[in-house]
Short mmCIF file of C-alpha atoms and ligand atoms in Angstrom, two decimals:
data_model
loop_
_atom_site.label_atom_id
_atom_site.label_comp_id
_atom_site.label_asym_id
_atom_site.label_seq_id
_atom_site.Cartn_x
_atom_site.Cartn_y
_atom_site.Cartn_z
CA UNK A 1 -17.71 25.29 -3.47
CA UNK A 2 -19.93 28.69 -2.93
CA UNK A 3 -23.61 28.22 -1.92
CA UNK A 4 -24.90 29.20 -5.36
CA UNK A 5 -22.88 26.09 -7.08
CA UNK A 6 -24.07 23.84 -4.21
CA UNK A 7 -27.28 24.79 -4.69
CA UNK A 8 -26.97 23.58 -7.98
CA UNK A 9 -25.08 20.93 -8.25
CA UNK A 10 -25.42 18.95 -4.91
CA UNK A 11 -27.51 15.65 -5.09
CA UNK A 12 -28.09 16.69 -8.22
CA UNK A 13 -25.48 14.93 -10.37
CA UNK A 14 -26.44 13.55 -13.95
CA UNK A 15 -28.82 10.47 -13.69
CA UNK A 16 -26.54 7.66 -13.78
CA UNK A 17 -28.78 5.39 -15.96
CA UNK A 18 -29.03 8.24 -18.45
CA UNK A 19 -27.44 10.44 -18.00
CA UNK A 20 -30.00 12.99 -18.19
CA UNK A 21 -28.62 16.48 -16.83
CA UNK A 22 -31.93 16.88 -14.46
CA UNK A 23 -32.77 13.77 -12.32
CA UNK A 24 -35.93 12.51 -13.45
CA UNK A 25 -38.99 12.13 -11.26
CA UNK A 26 -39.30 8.87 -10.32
CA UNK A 27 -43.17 8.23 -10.14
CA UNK A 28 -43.04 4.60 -9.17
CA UNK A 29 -43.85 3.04 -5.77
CA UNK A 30 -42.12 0.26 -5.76
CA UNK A 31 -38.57 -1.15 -6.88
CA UNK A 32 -38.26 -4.56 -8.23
CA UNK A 33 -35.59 -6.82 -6.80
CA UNK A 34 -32.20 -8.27 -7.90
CA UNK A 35 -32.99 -11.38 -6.74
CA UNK A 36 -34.46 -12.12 -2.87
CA UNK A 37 -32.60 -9.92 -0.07
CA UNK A 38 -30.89 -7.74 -2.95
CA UNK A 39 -32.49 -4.58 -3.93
CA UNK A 40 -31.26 -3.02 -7.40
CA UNK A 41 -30.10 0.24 -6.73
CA UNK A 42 -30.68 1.01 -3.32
CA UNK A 43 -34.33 1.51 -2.57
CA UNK A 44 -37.52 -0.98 -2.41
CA UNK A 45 -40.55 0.94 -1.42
CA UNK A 46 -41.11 4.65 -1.73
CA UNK A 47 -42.80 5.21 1.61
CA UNK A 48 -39.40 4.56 2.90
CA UNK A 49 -37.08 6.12 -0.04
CA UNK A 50 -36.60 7.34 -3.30
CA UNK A 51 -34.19 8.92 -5.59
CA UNK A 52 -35.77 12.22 -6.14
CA UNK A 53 -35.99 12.43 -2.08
CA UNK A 54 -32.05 10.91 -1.23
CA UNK A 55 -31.43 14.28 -3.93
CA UNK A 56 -33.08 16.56 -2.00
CA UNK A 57 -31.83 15.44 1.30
CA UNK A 58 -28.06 15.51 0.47
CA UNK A 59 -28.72 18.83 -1.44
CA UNK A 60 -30.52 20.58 2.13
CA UNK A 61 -28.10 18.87 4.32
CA UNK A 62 -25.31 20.56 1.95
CA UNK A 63 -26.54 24.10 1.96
CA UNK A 64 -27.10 24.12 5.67
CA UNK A 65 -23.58 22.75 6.76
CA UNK A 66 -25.30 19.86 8.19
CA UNK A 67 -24.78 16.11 8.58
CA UNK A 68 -28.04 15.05 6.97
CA UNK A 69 -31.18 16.10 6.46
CA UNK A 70 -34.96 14.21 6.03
CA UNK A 71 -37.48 15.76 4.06
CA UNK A 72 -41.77 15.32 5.03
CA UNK A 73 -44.91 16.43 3.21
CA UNK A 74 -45.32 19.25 5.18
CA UNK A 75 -43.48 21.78 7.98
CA UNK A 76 -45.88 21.03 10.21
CA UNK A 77 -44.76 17.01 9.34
CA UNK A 78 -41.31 17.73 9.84
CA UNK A 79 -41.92 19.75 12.83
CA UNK A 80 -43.97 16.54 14.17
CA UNK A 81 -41.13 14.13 13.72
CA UNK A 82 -38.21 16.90 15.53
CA UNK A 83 -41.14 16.43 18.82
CA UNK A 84 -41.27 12.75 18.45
CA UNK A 85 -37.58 12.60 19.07
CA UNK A 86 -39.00 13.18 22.67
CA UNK A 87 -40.80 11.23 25.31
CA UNK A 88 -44.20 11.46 27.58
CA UNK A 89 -42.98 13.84 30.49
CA UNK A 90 -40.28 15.90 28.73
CA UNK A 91 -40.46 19.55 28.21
CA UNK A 92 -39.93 22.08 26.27
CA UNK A 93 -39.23 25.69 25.66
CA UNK A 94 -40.59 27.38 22.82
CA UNK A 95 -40.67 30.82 21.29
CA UNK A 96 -44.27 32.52 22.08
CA UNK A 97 -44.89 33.81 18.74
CA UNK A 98 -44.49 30.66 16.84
CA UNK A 99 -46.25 30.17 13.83
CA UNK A 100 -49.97 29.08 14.93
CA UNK A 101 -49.94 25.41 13.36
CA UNK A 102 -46.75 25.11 15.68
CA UNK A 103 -48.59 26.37 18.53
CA UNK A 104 -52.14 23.91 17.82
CA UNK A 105 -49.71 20.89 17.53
CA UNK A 106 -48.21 21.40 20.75
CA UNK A 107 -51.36 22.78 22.84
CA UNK A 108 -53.95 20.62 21.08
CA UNK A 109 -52.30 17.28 20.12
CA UNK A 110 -49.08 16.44 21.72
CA UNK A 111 -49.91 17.44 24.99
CA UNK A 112 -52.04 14.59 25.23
CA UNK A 113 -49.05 12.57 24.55
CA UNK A 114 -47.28 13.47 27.94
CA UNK A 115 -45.03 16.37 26.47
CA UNK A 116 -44.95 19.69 28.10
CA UNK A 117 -44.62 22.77 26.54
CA UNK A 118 -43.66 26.71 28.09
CA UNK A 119 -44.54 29.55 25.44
CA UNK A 120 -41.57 32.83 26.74
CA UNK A 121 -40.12 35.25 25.07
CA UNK A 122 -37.11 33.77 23.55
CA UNK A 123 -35.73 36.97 22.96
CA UNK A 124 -34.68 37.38 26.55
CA UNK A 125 -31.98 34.23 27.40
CA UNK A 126 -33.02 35.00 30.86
CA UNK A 127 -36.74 33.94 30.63
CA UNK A 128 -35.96 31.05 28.80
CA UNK A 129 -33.56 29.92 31.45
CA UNK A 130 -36.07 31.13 34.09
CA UNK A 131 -38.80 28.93 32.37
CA UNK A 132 -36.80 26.00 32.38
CA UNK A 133 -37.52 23.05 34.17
CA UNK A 134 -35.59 19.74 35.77
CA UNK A 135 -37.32 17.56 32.52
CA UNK A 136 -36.61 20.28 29.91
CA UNK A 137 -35.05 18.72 27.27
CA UNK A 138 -35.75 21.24 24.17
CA UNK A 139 -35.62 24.77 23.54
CA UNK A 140 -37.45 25.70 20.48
CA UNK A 141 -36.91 28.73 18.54
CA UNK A 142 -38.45 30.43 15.23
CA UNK A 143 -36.15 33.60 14.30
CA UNK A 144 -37.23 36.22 13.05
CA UNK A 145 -40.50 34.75 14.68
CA UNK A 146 -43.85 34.88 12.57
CA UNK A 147 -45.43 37.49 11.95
CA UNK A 148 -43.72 39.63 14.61
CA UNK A 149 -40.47 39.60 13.29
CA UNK A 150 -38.85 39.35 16.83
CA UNK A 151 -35.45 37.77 17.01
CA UNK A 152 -33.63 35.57 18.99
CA UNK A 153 -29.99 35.18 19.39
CA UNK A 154 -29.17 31.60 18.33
CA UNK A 155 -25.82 31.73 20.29
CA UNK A 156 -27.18 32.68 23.11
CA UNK A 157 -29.90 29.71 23.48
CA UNK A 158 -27.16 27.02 21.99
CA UNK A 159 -24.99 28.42 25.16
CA UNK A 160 -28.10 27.85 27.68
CA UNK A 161 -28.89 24.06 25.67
CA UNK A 162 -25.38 22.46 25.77
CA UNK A 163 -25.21 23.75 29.57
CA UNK A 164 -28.30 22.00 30.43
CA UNK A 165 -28.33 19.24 27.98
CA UNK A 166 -30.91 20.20 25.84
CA UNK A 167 -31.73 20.25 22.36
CA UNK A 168 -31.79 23.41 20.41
CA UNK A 169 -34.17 23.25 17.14
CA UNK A 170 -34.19 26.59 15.10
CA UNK A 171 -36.86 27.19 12.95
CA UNK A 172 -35.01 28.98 9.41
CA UNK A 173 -37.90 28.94 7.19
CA UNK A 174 -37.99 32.98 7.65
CA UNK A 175 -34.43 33.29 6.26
CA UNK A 176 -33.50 30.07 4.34
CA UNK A 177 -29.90 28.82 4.86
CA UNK A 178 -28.38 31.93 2.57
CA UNK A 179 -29.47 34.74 5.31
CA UNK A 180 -28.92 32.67 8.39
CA UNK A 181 -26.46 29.63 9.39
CA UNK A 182 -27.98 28.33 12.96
CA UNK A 183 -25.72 25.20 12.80
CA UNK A 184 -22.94 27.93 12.29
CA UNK A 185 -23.85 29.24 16.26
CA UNK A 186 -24.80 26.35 17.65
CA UNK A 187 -28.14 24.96 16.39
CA UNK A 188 -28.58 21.05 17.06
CA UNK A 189 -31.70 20.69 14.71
CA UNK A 190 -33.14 23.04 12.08
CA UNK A 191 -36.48 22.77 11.12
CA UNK A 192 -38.11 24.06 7.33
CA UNK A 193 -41.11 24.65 5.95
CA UNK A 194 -40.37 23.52 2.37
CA UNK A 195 -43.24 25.25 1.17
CA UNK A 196 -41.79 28.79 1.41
CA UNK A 197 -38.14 30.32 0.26
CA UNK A 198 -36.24 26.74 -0.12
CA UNK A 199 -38.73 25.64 -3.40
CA UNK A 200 -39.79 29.28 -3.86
CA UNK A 201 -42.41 29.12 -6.58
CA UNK A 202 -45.80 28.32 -4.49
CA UNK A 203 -45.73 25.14 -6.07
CA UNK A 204 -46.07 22.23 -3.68
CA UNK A 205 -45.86 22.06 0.42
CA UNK A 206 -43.03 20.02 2.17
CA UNK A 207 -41.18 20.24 5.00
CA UNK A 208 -37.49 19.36 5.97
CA UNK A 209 -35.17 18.31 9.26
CA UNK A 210 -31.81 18.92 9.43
CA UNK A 211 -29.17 17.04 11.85
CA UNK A 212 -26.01 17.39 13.19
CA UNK A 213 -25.92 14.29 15.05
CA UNK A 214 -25.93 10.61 14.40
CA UNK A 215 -28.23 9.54 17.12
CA UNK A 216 -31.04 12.21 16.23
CA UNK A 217 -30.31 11.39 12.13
CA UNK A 218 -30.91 7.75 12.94
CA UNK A 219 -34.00 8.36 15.15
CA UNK A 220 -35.45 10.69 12.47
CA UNK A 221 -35.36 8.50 9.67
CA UNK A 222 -37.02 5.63 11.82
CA UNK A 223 -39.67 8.26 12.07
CA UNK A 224 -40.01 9.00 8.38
CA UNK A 225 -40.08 5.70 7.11
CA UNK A 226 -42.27 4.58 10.11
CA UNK A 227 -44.75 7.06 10.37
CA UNK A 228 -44.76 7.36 6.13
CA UNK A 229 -44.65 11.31 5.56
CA UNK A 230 -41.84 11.37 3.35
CA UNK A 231 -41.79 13.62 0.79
CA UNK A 232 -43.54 12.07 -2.66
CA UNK A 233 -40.91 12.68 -6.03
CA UNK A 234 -42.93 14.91 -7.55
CA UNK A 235 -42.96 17.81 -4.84
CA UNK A 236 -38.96 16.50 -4.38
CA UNK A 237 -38.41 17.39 -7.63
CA UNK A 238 -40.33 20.80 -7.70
CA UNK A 239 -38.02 22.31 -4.33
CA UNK A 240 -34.89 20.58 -6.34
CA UNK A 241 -35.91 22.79 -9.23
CA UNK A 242 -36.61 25.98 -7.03
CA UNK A 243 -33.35 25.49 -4.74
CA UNK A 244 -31.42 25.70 -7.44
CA UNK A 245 -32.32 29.51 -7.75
CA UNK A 246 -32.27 29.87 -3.96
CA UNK A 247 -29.58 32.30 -3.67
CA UNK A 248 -30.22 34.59 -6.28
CA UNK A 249 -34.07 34.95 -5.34
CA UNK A 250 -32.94 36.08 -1.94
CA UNK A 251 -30.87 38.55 -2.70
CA UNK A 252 -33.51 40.11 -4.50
CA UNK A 253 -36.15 39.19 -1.86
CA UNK A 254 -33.28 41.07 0.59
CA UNK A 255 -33.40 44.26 -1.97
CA UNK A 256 -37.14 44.55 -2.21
CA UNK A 257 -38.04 43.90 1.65
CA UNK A 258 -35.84 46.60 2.78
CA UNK A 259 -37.40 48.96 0.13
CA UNK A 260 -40.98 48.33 0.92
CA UNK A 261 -40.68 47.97 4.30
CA UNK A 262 -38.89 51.96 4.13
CA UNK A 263 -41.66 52.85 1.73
CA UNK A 264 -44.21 51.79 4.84
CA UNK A 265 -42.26 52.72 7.93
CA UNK A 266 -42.30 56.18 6.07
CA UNK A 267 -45.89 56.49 5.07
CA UNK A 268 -48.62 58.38 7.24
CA UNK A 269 -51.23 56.07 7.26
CA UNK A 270 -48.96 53.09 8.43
CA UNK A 271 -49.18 53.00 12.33
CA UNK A 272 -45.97 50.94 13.08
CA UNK A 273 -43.80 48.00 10.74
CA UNK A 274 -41.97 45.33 12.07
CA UNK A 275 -38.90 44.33 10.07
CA UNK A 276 -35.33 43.44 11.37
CA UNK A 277 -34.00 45.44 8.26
CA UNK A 278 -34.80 48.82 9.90
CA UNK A 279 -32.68 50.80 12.48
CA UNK A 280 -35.64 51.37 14.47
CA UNK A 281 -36.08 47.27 15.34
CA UNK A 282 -35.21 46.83 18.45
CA UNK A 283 -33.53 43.74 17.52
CA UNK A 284 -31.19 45.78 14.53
CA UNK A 285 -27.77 45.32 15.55
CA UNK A 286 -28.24 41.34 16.97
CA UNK A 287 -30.07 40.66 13.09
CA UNK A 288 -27.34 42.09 11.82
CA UNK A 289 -24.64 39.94 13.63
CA UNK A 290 -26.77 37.03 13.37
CA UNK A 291 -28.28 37.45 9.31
CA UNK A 292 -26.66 37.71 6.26
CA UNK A 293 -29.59 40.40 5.84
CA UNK A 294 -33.18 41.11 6.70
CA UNK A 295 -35.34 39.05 4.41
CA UNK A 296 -38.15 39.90 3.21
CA UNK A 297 -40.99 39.24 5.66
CA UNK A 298 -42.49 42.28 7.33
CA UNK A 299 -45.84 43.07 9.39
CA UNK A 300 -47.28 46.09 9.58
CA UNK A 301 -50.07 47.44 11.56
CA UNK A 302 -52.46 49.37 9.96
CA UNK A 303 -54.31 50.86 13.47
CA UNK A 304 -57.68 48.79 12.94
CA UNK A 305 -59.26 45.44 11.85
CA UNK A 306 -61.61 47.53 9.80
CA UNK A 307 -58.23 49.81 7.88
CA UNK A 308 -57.03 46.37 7.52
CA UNK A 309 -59.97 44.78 5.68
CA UNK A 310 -60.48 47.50 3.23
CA UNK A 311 -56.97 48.07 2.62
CA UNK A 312 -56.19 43.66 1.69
CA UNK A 313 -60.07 43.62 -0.49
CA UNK A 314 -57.83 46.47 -2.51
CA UNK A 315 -54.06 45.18 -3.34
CA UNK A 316 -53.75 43.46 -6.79
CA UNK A 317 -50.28 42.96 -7.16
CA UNK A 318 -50.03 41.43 -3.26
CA UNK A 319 -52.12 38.33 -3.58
CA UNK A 320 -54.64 37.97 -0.23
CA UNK A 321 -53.20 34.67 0.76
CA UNK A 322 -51.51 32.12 3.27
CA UNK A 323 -48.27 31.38 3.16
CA UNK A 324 -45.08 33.01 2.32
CA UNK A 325 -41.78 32.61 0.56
CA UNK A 326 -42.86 32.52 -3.19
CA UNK A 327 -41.31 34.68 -5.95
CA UNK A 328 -44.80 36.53 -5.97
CA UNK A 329 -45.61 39.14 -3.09
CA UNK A 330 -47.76 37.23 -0.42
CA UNK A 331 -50.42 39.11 2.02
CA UNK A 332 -52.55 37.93 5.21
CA UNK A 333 -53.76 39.21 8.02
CA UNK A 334 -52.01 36.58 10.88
CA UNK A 335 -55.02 37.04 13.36
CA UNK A 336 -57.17 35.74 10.80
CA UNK A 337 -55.72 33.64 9.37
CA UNK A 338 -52.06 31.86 9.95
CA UNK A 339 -52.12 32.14 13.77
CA UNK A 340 -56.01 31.98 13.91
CA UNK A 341 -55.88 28.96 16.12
CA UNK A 342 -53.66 30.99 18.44
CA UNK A 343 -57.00 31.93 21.71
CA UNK A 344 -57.31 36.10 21.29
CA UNK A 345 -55.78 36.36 24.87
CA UNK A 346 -52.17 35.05 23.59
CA UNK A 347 -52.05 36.53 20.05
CA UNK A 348 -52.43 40.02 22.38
CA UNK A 349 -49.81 39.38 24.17
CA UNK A 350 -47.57 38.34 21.87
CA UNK A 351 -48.49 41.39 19.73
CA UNK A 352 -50.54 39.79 16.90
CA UNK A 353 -53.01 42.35 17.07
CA UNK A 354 -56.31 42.57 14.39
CA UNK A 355 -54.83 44.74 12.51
CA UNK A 356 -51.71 43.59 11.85
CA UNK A 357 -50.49 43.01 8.21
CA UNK A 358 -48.10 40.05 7.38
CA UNK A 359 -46.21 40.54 3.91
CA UNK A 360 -44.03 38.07 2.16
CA UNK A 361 -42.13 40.58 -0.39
CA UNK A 362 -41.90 38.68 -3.58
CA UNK A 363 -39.45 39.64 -6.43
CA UNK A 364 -41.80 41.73 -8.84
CA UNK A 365 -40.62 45.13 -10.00
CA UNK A 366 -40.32 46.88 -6.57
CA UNK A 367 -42.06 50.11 -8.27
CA UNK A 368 -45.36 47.84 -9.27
CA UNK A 369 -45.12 46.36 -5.37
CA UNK A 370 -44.30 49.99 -3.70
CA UNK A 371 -47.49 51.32 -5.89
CA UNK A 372 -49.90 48.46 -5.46
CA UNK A 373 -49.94 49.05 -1.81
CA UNK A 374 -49.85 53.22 -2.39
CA UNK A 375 -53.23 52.73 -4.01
CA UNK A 376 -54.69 49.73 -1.49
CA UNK A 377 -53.79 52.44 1.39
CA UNK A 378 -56.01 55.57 -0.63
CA UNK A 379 -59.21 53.08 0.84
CA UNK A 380 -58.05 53.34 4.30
C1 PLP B 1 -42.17 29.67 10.19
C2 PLP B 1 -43.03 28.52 9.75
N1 PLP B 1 -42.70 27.28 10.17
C3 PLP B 1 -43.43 26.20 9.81
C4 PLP B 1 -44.55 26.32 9.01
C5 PLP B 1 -45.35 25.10 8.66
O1 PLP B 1 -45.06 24.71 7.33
P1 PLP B 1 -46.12 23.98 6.35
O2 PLP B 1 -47.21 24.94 6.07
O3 PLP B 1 -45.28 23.62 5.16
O4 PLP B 1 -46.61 22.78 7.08
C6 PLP B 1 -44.92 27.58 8.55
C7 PLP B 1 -46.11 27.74 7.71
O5 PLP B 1 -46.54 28.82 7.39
C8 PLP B 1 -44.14 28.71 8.94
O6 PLP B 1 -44.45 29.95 8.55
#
């Protein structure tokens, strides 16, 4: 079957005890018993799993080309449980530009749990493989990263990881399974934040892990059910109900990023935009060997903090907010806000300057998104 029909139809077959067409949300916490030792259906407590969850797992693992997949409250949950896979004195290589809650979990709380963590530029294989060490045992990619829209090739790092035994984990939440495939080139582990493209509608966070092998599946659902942040029904059943329009939001997601992000690189008062969807990335020809097609996240730098202020207290149609992914255009300012707990010295360096602009390109009317910006940049 296409994506679209997977989308659609995976894990979601009719209810079986109803045979209602949409599974219903199953708001209970607990299961009764057949009789002692003998669950019902298949599931006793909800901490460890629930119908509305097993749907949304099979229907992620599906899309990705994966073996299975486990679904948390949060990214940053699911991001949690990939490290936990790992144990006091192991390392790992990560992208520099990660998102910032990526970068406080690993500099602020697991490294008092033994792990070690190197921040290169992914970009390059040949700093990651300089930056590796005898106890590496991850490398850790986000691609495009956020909000600098850098890429890395996945091939590349799956290459360097099966030579030295390591595990490669690939952030997709930029691209969602329809613009990129990491398992496709290589990827051991692919990370989500649920919260963005996969539900789509701004409605509830979550966060999902997906596996290609047995040994990390197994150790991963320990985790969930051990550690308890599986996914509750009601946010499984709001990202079943946005997945199913997955593919058709992107390619209109794909349509309007490229447009806006022309309508900026082309404007005067726009000092520089980042987007792989543009010949003048330096990245161009690997995102398009690598992506299905740019997406529709794009920075922008606007020259100062103080252009940058005035022109976000002006857009209307571009709602002055974190996060990114939804159906409705999405604007931030990263140093500010999502990668605020990234220290000055490293957002510099990693080019997350003051005034750079993040925007998630939602699926309005292009025209309404192209001219709500037009006007924000007359207060610059
Ligand atoms: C690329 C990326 N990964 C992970 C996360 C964390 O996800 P969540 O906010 O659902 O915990 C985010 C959040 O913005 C993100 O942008």
């Amino acid at each position: 079957m296409g994506f679209a029909t997977n989308a659609i139809h995976v894990g979601q077959e009719p209810d079986p005890s109803t045979g209602a067409v949409v599974l219903p949300i199953y708001q209970t916490s607990t299961y009764v018993y057949e009789e002692l030792g003998k669950s019902r259906g298949g599931y006793d407590y909800a901490r460890t799993n629930h119908p509305n969850r097993k749907a949304l797992e099979r229907t992620l693992a599906k899309l990705e080309g994966a073996l299975a997949s486990y679904v948390f409250t949060s990214g940053m949950a699911a991001i949690d449980s990939v490290f936990r896979l790992l144990r006091p004195g192991d390392h790992v290589v990560l992208s520099e530009a990660v998102y910032g809650g990526v970068y406080r979990l690993t500099t602020q709380l697991l490294v008092h749990f033994g792990l070690e963590f190197s921040f290169v530029d992914t970009s390059d294989p040949a700093v990651v493989l300089g930056a590796f060490r005898p106890n590496t045992k991850m490398i850790y990619i986000e691609t495009p990263t956020n909000p600098t829209l850098r890429i890395t090739d996945i091939s590349a790092m799956a290459k360097l990881a099966n030579e030295r035994r390591a595990t490669l984990v690939v952030d997709n939440t930029f691209l969602t399974p329809y613009l990129q495939r990491p398992i496709e080139l290589g990827a051991h582990i692919v990370v989500h934040s649920l919260t963005k493209y996969l539900n789509g509608h701004s409605d509830a966070t979550g966060g999902a892990v997906v596996l290609t092998r047995t040994d990390d599946a197994e150790k991963i659902y320990f985790i969930q059910r051990s550690a308890g942040a599986g996914l509750a029904p009601m946010d499984c059943f709001l990202t079943s109900r946005g997945l199913k329009t997955l593919a058709i939001r992107m390619l209109q997601h794909n349509a309007n990023g490229l447009a806006v992000a022309r309508h900026l690189d082309a404007h005067p008062k726009v000092r520089k935009v980042f987007y792989p969807g543009l010949v003048n990335h330096p990245q161009h020809e690997l995102a398009r060997r690598q992506q299905k097609g740019p997406g529709a996240m794009l920075s922008f730098d606007l020259g100062s903090e103080d252009a940058a202020r005035r022109f976000l207290n002006q857009v209307k149609i571009c709602s002055l907010a974190e996060s990114l992914g939804g159906v409705e255009s999405l604007i931030s300012l990263p140093a500010q806000m999502t990668h605020a707990s990234m220290p000055k010295e490293v957002r510099d360096r990693v080019g997350i300057t003051d005034s750079l602009v993040r925007l998630s390109v939602g699926i309005e009317d292009v025209e309404d998104i192209v001219a709500d910006i037009d006007q924000a940049l007359l207060y610059i």
